[in-house]
Tab-separated table of C-alpha atoms and ligand atoms in Angstrom:
chain	number	residue	atom	x	y	z
A	1	MET	CA	73.159	74.140	91.442
A	2	ILE	CA	75.048	76.986	89.786
A	3	THR	CA	76.496	79.409	92.253
A	4	SER	CA	79.255	81.966	92.445
A	5	LEU	CA	81.829	83.101	94.935
A	6	THR	CA	83.779	86.326	95.084
A	7	ILE	CA	87.334	86.903	96.193
A	8	SER	CA	88.823	90.319	96.702
A	9	HIS	CA	92.222	91.894	96.974
A	10	ARG	CA	93.479	95.456	97.315
A	11	PHE	CA	96.636	97.087	96.047
A	12	ALA	CA	98.164	100.545	96.091
A	13	ALA	CA	99.410	102.102	92.863
A	14	ALA	CA	99.872	105.482	91.241
A	15	HIS	CA	98.752	106.337	87.713
A	16	ARG	CA	97.938	109.263	85.502
A	17	LEU	CA	96.045	109.812	82.267
A	18	PRO	CA	97.855	112.634	80.434
A	19	HIS	CA	95.651	112.199	77.347
A	20	LEU	CA	92.774	113.625	79.432
A	21	ALA	CA	94.362	117.070	79.429
A	22	ARG	CA	91.494	118.895	81.147
A	23	SER	CA	90.953	116.268	83.825
A	24	GLN	CA	92.637	116.114	87.229
A	25	CYS	CA	93.379	112.486	86.265
A	26	ALA	CA	96.165	113.943	84.093
A	27	ASN	CA	98.073	114.628	87.331
A	28	LEU	CA	100.083	111.833	88.899
A	29	HIS	CA	97.999	110.459	91.795
A	30	GLY	CA	97.409	107.224	93.671
A	31	HIS	CA	94.567	104.892	94.602
A	32	ASN	CA	93.956	101.920	96.796
A	33	TRP	CA	92.558	99.793	93.994
A	34	ASP	CA	89.922	97.306	95.157
A	35	VAL	CA	89.696	94.155	93.006
A	36	LYS	CA	86.772	91.725	93.154
A	37	VAL	CA	86.821	88.500	91.138
A	38	THR	CA	83.641	86.408	90.853
A	39	ILE	CA	83.886	82.749	89.914
A	40	ALA	CA	80.832	80.785	88.821
A	41	GLY	CA	80.238	77.085	88.507
A	42	ARG	CA	78.445	74.055	89.842
A	43	VAL	CA	78.759	73.060	93.496
A	44	GLY	CA	80.088	69.506	93.674
A	45	GLU	CA	79.567	66.667	96.169
A	46	SER	CA	82.182	68.287	98.400
A	47	ALA	CA	79.751	71.223	98.754
A	48	LEU	CA	82.490	73.429	97.344
A	49	LEU	CA	82.632	75.354	94.113
A	50	VAL	CA	86.381	75.696	94.514
A	51	ASP	CA	88.782	76.074	97.435
A	52	PHE	CA	89.140	79.795	98.240
A	53	ASP	CA	92.898	79.548	98.689
A	54	GLN	CA	93.372	77.986	95.278
A	55	VAL	CA	91.898	81.057	93.635
A	56	LYS	CA	92.962	83.750	96.104
A	57	ASN	CA	96.641	82.936	96.119
A	58	PRO	CA	97.287	83.280	92.355
A	59	LEU	CA	95.312	86.560	92.266
A	60	ARG	CA	97.255	88.023	95.205
A	61	GLU	CA	100.598	86.832	93.934
A	62	TRP	CA	100.145	88.266	90.446
A	63	VAL	CA	98.747	91.605	91.639
A	64	ASP	CA	101.368	92.044	94.380
A	65	THR	CA	104.222	91.180	92.023
A	66	ASN	CA	103.108	93.235	89.037
A	67	LEU	CA	100.979	96.160	90.253
A	68	ASP	CA	101.302	96.790	93.993
A	69	HIS	CA	103.279	99.949	94.917
A	70	ARG	CA	104.084	100.625	91.272
A	71	THR	CA	103.319	103.524	88.974
A	72	LEU	CA	101.037	102.557	86.086
A	73	LEU	CA	101.818	104.587	82.958
A	74	GLY	CA	101.045	104.618	79.255
A	75	ALA	CA	103.980	103.686	77.015
A	76	ASP	CA	104.138	107.231	75.626
A	77	ASP	CA	103.948	108.977	79.013
A	78	GLU	CA	106.685	111.622	79.351
A	79	LEU	CA	107.192	110.632	83.000
A	80	ARG	CA	108.264	107.117	81.985
A	81	PRO	CA	111.981	107.843	81.370
A	82	VAL	CA	112.125	110.192	84.357
A	83	LEU	CA	110.722	107.661	86.848
A	84	ALA	CA	112.733	104.831	85.273
A	85	ALA	CA	115.927	106.878	85.790
A	86	TYR	CA	115.125	106.947	89.509
A	87	ARG	CA	114.451	103.183	89.479
A	88	GLN	CA	110.805	103.598	90.350
A	89	PRO	CA	108.903	100.355	89.671
A	90	LEU	CA	106.580	100.855	86.703
A	91	PHE	CA	103.921	98.849	84.892
A	92	ILE	CA	103.600	100.072	81.330
A	93	PHE	CA	100.410	99.915	79.244
A	94	GLY	CA	100.532	99.989	75.445
A	95	PRO	CA	102.921	99.106	72.613
A	96	GLY	CA	106.221	97.706	73.836
A	97	GLY	CA	105.013	97.804	77.450
A	98	ASP	CA	104.200	95.135	80.024
A	99	TRP	CA	100.665	94.782	78.632
A	100	GLU	CA	100.097	95.978	75.096
A	101	ARG	CA	96.345	95.700	74.578
A	102	LEU	CA	95.318	99.168	75.839
A	103	ARG	CA	97.441	102.338	75.789
A	104	TRP	CA	96.568	104.064	79.077
A	105	PRO	CA	96.135	102.846	82.682
A	106	THR	CA	92.451	103.728	83.019
A	107	VAL	CA	90.307	101.789	85.485
A	108	GLU	CA	88.823	99.997	82.439
A	109	ALA	CA	92.288	98.957	81.282
A	110	VAL	CA	93.330	97.790	84.766
A	111	THR	CA	90.108	95.759	84.975
A	112	LEU	CA	90.628	94.106	81.597
A	113	LEU	CA	94.289	93.429	82.420
A	114	ILE	CA	93.399	91.711	85.701
A	115	ALA	CA	90.511	89.800	84.080
A	116	GLU	CA	92.893	88.398	81.457
A	117	GLN	CA	95.482	87.436	84.047
A	118	VAL	CA	93.088	85.730	86.465
A	119	ALA	CA	91.348	83.837	83.649
A	120	ARG	CA	94.763	82.527	82.546
A	121	LEU	CA	96.092	81.818	86.057
A	122	LEU	CA	92.934	80.166	87.369
A	123	ALA	CA	92.147	78.056	84.305
A	124	PRO	CA	94.096	75.000	85.621
A	125	THR	CA	91.997	75.106	88.809
A	126	LEU	CA	88.650	76.079	87.302
A	127	ASP	CA	88.548	74.143	84.012
A	128	PRO	CA	88.543	70.637	85.595
A	129	VAL	CA	85.507	71.487	87.747
A	130	GLY	CA	83.655	73.380	84.999
A	131	ALA	CA	83.964	76.730	86.757
A	132	TYR	CA	84.975	80.028	85.173
A	133	VAL	CA	85.780	83.679	85.914
A	134	GLN	CA	82.397	85.357	85.522
A	135	GLN	CA	83.136	88.947	86.521
A	136	VAL	CA	85.968	91.226	87.582
A	137	THR	CA	85.316	94.633	89.146
A	138	VAL	CA	88.021	97.151	89.993
A	139	GLU	CA	87.182	100.223	92.056
A	140	GLU	CA	89.716	103.060	91.967
A	141	THR	CA	87.782	105.308	94.342
A	142	PRO	CA	84.490	104.646	96.156
A	143	GLY	CA	81.818	105.150	93.498
A	144	SER	CA	84.152	104.803	90.500
A	145	SER	CA	84.675	101.299	89.187
A	146	ALA	CA	84.856	99.260	86.014
A	147	THR	CA	83.487	95.754	85.474
A	148	TRP	CA	84.478	93.037	83.034
A	149	GLN	CA	81.989	90.235	82.450
A	150	ALA	CA	82.507	86.935	80.697
A	151	GLY	CA	80.574	86.850	77.444
A	152	LEU	CA	80.267	90.614	77.089
A	153	PRO	CA	80.667	91.539	73.387
A	154	GLY	CA	84.385	92.026	72.735
A	155	ALA	CA	85.035	90.971	76.351
A	156	GLY	CA	85.491	94.647	77.162
A	157	ALA	CA	85.004	96.458	80.437
A	158	THR	CA	82.176	98.825	81.338
A	159	ARG	CA	82.550	101.870	83.571
A	160	ASP	CA	80.352	102.709	86.526
A	161	GLY	CA	80.522	106.007	88.386
B	1	ZN	ZN1	93.030	107.743	89.124
């Protein structure tokens, strides 16, 4: 029987999207980001898909270490040197940053970032039992979220809200 289970974790972080000049998202602001990771696979004789702790702990540890209570900025953001001078913890998106694939910390980018990290971190646990990360959803405010799904063309993220 194929089934899925979902783990969730929340973190607080500031971001801004200065390339959206006419949007209030260009202003520095914060969210309590709500992350949901769905794992799919076959339930074994133990009646488990996978032990919750084995998948929750790596997710929490990575998110808390890298994103929680940080400011998420694009590499070219003019606030970057200012906040760095005051030793504010940053996570930089884009060329030369902490994650180079996408240039701005949109909810889509945060979703894709977390999807990549959990797929990598959970592979040693999931691969041996034939399970996999099926979906990652990140909600920045109630009603505004992005979802990454395994097998989606280009493994991109879609926006909802
Ligand atoms: Zn925002």
